[in-house]
Short mmCIF file of C-alpha atoms in Angstrom, two decimals:
data_model
loop_
_atom_site.label_atom_id
_atom_site.label_comp_id
_atom_site.label_asym_id
_atom_site.label_seq_id
_atom_site.Cartn_x
_atom_site.Cartn_y
_atom_site.Cartn_z
CA MET A 868 -70.64 3.44 29.72
CA SER A 869 -71.18 6.28 32.35
CA LYS A 870 -71.52 5.11 35.90
CA ILE A 871 -70.97 6.67 39.45
CA VAL A 872 -67.97 5.27 41.37
CA GLU A 873 -68.96 4.92 44.93
CA THR A 874 -65.15 4.58 46.16
CA ARG A 875 -64.59 8.14 44.74
CA GLU A 876 -65.39 10.93 47.43
CA PHE A 877 -67.99 13.47 46.28
CA ILE A 878 -66.86 16.91 46.14
CA PRO A 879 -69.34 19.71 46.77
CA ILE A 880 -68.90 22.89 44.50
CA SER A 881 -70.32 26.35 44.69
CA ILE A 882 -73.13 27.26 41.99
CA ALA A 883 -74.68 30.43 41.25
CA VAL A 884 -78.07 30.76 39.76
CA LEU A 885 -79.38 33.89 37.73
CA THR A 886 -83.03 34.01 36.63
CA VAL A 887 -83.22 36.55 33.45
CA SER A 888 -86.69 38.02 33.45
CA ASP A 889 -88.49 41.18 33.20
CA THR A 890 -91.57 39.65 35.29
CA ARG A 891 -90.59 37.15 37.72
CA THR A 892 -89.41 37.93 41.48
CA MET A 893 -88.04 35.48 44.06
CA VAL A 894 -91.57 34.82 45.07
CA ASP A 895 -92.62 33.16 41.69
CA ASP A 896 -89.14 32.15 40.06
CA LYS A 897 -90.34 28.58 39.53
CA SER A 898 -87.10 27.75 37.25
CA GLY A 899 -84.62 29.32 40.03
CA ASP A 900 -86.20 27.24 42.59
CA THR A 901 -86.13 24.16 40.65
CA LEU A 902 -82.12 24.48 40.04
CA VAL A 903 -81.67 25.78 43.52
CA ALA A 904 -83.53 22.70 44.99
CA ARG A 905 -81.67 20.24 42.60
CA ILE A 906 -78.41 21.80 43.73
CA ALA A 907 -78.90 20.99 47.27
CA GLU A 908 -80.34 17.58 46.64
CA ALA A 909 -77.00 16.80 44.85
CA GLY A 910 -74.79 18.04 47.60
CA HIS A 911 -73.58 21.15 46.20
CA ARG A 912 -73.85 24.74 47.85
CA LEU A 913 -75.90 27.78 46.38
CA GLY A 914 -73.00 30.38 46.08
CA ALA A 915 -75.45 33.03 44.86
CA ARG A 916 -78.87 33.84 43.38
CA ALA A 917 -80.14 36.82 41.58
CA ILE A 918 -82.78 37.99 39.10
CA VAL A 919 -81.87 40.26 36.37
CA PRO A 920 -83.91 41.78 33.53
CA ASP A 921 -83.78 40.95 29.96
CA ASP A 922 -81.07 43.32 29.35
CA LYS A 923 -77.57 42.32 27.84
CA ASP A 924 -75.29 44.56 30.06
CA ARG A 925 -77.08 43.76 33.27
CA ILE A 926 -76.91 39.82 32.38
CA ALA A 927 -73.16 40.09 31.19
CA GLY A 928 -72.51 42.03 34.40
CA GLN A 929 -73.80 39.87 36.82
CA VAL A 930 -72.31 36.69 35.42
CA ARG A 931 -69.06 38.35 34.73
CA GLU A 932 -68.96 39.39 38.36
CA TRP A 933 -69.38 35.84 39.48
CA THR A 934 -66.87 34.24 37.18
CA LEU A 935 -64.33 36.67 38.90
CA ASP A 936 -65.53 35.30 42.32
CA PRO A 937 -63.20 32.78 43.37
CA GLU A 938 -66.10 31.07 45.56
CA ILE A 939 -68.12 30.42 42.48
CA ASP A 940 -67.43 27.28 40.41
CA VAL A 941 -70.42 27.26 38.08
CA VAL A 942 -72.91 29.60 36.93
CA ILE A 943 -76.23 28.71 35.63
CA THR A 944 -78.81 31.00 34.18
CA THR A 945 -82.31 30.28 33.13
CA GLY A 946 -84.26 32.65 30.83
CA GLY A 947 -83.81 34.55 27.95
CA THR A 948 -82.77 31.88 25.31
CA GLY A 949 -85.79 31.98 22.79
CA PHE A 950 -86.13 34.23 19.66
CA THR A 951 -88.19 37.04 20.76
CA GLY A 952 -86.76 40.66 21.12
CA ARG A 953 -86.29 40.34 24.49
CA ASP A 954 -84.35 37.22 24.49
CA VAL A 955 -81.00 38.10 24.68
CA THR A 956 -78.88 35.93 27.20
CA PRO A 957 -76.84 34.13 24.68
CA GLU A 958 -75.95 37.41 23.00
CA ALA A 959 -74.73 38.69 26.65
CA LEU A 960 -72.92 35.58 27.61
CA GLU A 961 -71.27 33.99 24.91
CA PRO A 962 -68.93 36.70 24.26
CA LEU A 963 -67.52 36.35 27.98
CA PHE A 964 -66.93 32.77 27.02
CA ASP A 965 -63.18 31.79 26.84
CA LYS A 966 -64.33 28.39 25.27
CA LYS A 967 -67.86 27.46 23.83
CA MET A 968 -69.26 24.13 24.83
CA ASP A 969 -71.04 22.86 21.58
CA GLY A 970 -71.71 19.67 23.06
CA PHE A 971 -73.89 21.03 25.90
CA SER A 972 -76.27 22.56 23.58
CA GLU A 973 -76.34 19.39 21.35
CA VAL A 974 -76.91 16.96 24.40
CA PHE A 975 -79.64 19.33 25.71
CA HIS A 976 -81.48 19.31 22.33
CA ARG A 977 -81.29 15.60 22.20
CA ILE A 978 -82.93 15.27 25.84
CA SER A 979 -85.34 17.98 25.10
CA TYR A 980 -86.43 16.45 21.88
CA ASP A 981 -87.46 13.04 23.61
CA LYS A 982 -90.09 15.40 25.70
CA ILE A 983 -91.11 18.32 23.63
CA GLY A 984 -90.24 17.22 20.05
CA THR A 985 -89.41 19.78 17.40
CA SER A 986 -90.25 22.59 19.94
CA THR A 987 -86.83 22.30 21.27
CA ILE A 988 -85.62 24.14 18.28
CA GLN A 989 -87.17 27.38 19.85
CA SER A 990 -84.09 27.22 22.40
CA ARG A 991 -80.77 28.62 21.99
CA ALA A 992 -79.36 27.01 25.33
CA THR A 993 -75.49 27.23 25.41
CA GLY A 994 -72.71 26.70 27.61
CA GLY A 995 -68.94 27.55 28.07
CA VAL A 996 -66.32 28.31 30.40
CA ALA A 997 -65.20 32.23 31.39
CA ASN A 998 -62.58 32.76 34.02
CA ALA A 999 -62.05 29.34 34.76
CA THR A 1000 -65.96 28.95 35.60
CA PHE A 1001 -68.25 26.75 33.75
CA ILE A 1002 -71.35 28.71 32.46
CA PHE A 1003 -74.82 27.12 31.32
CA VAL A 1004 -77.10 28.95 29.79
CA LEU A 1005 -80.97 27.24 29.87
CA PRO A 1006 -84.40 28.08 28.97
CA GLY A 1007 -86.95 29.68 31.32
CA SER A 1008 -89.26 26.76 31.98
CA PRO A 1009 -88.77 24.59 34.93
CA GLY A 1010 -89.09 21.55 32.43
CA ALA A 1011 -86.09 22.70 30.61
CA CYS A 1012 -84.19 23.35 33.94
CA LYS A 1013 -85.09 19.73 35.18
CA ASP A 1014 -84.04 18.39 31.76
CA ALA A 1015 -80.54 20.02 31.66
CA TRP A 1016 -80.08 19.32 35.62
CA ASP A 1017 -81.18 15.57 35.41
CA GLY A 1018 -79.78 14.68 32.20
CA ILE A 1019 -76.43 16.43 32.00
CA LEU A 1020 -75.36 18.69 34.79
CA LYS A 1021 -76.08 16.19 37.82
CA ALA A 1022 -73.59 13.76 36.47
CA GLN A 1023 -70.78 16.07 34.87
CA LEU A 1024 -70.69 17.98 38.34
CA ASP A 1025 -70.34 14.88 40.20
CA TYR A 1026 -66.70 13.88 40.54
CA ARG A 1027 -67.66 10.26 41.08
CA HIS A 1028 -69.03 10.08 37.60
CA MET A 1029 -66.86 8.14 35.20
CA PRO A 1030 -65.19 7.96 32.71
CA CYS A 1031 -65.03 11.80 33.05
CA ASN A 1032 -66.56 14.97 34.66
CA PHE A 1033 -66.29 18.59 34.96
CA ILE A 1034 -65.14 18.51 38.54
CA GLU A 1035 -61.90 16.87 37.89
CA ILE A 1036 -60.97 19.36 35.13
CA MET A 1037 -61.67 22.45 37.13
CA PRO A 1038 -58.16 22.91 38.46
CA ARG A 1039 -56.87 22.89 34.88
CA LEU A 1040 -59.48 25.28 33.37
CA ASP A 1041 -56.93 28.44 33.55
CA GLU A 1042 -53.86 26.46 33.01
CA HIS A 1043 -53.11 28.58 29.96
CA LEU A 1044 -53.05 31.77 31.94
CA ARG A 1045 -50.76 30.18 34.42
CA ARG A 1046 -48.26 29.00 31.51
CA GLY A 1047 -48.38 32.36 29.95
CA SER A 1048 -49.95 33.10 26.49
CA GLY A 1049 -49.23 29.44 25.37
CA LYS A 1050 -46.79 30.58 22.71
#
């Protein structure tokens, strides 16, 4: 069973938050605010924060820039995961992934199902790794951000969480590049 091992030292990381919206501003970005508050409460650092419109190129460009920044360890996006014509965040970001994290979506939907039932299928939440940076793509509601952080990310982004966590594998995310092409 998972647990926090208090004898292990907490390791703070830098997390960037991107809100994808045609209408939100920093003044009324409740989902971004929810993530920023939870990042701080957990003891991590906010590495960057931005809002971009529902535009594939702008979304991909901002996230790509952050994944290339050695000071950013994780990127969390909120918004643009639905099925309307303007919802393009998964299409913008999945092509950037070196590795897709299918389990993130599955666990997110399991947690979400317990709260909103079958409505969870209206989200295309996803996750992956690009340029040795974890990327998590969340729906735009504060509730979905709470569910993802409280139910998955808080534990996985805590080095003390056992039996395993994302922090302990971060140094190895780019080992394929250090070894060459893996041939």
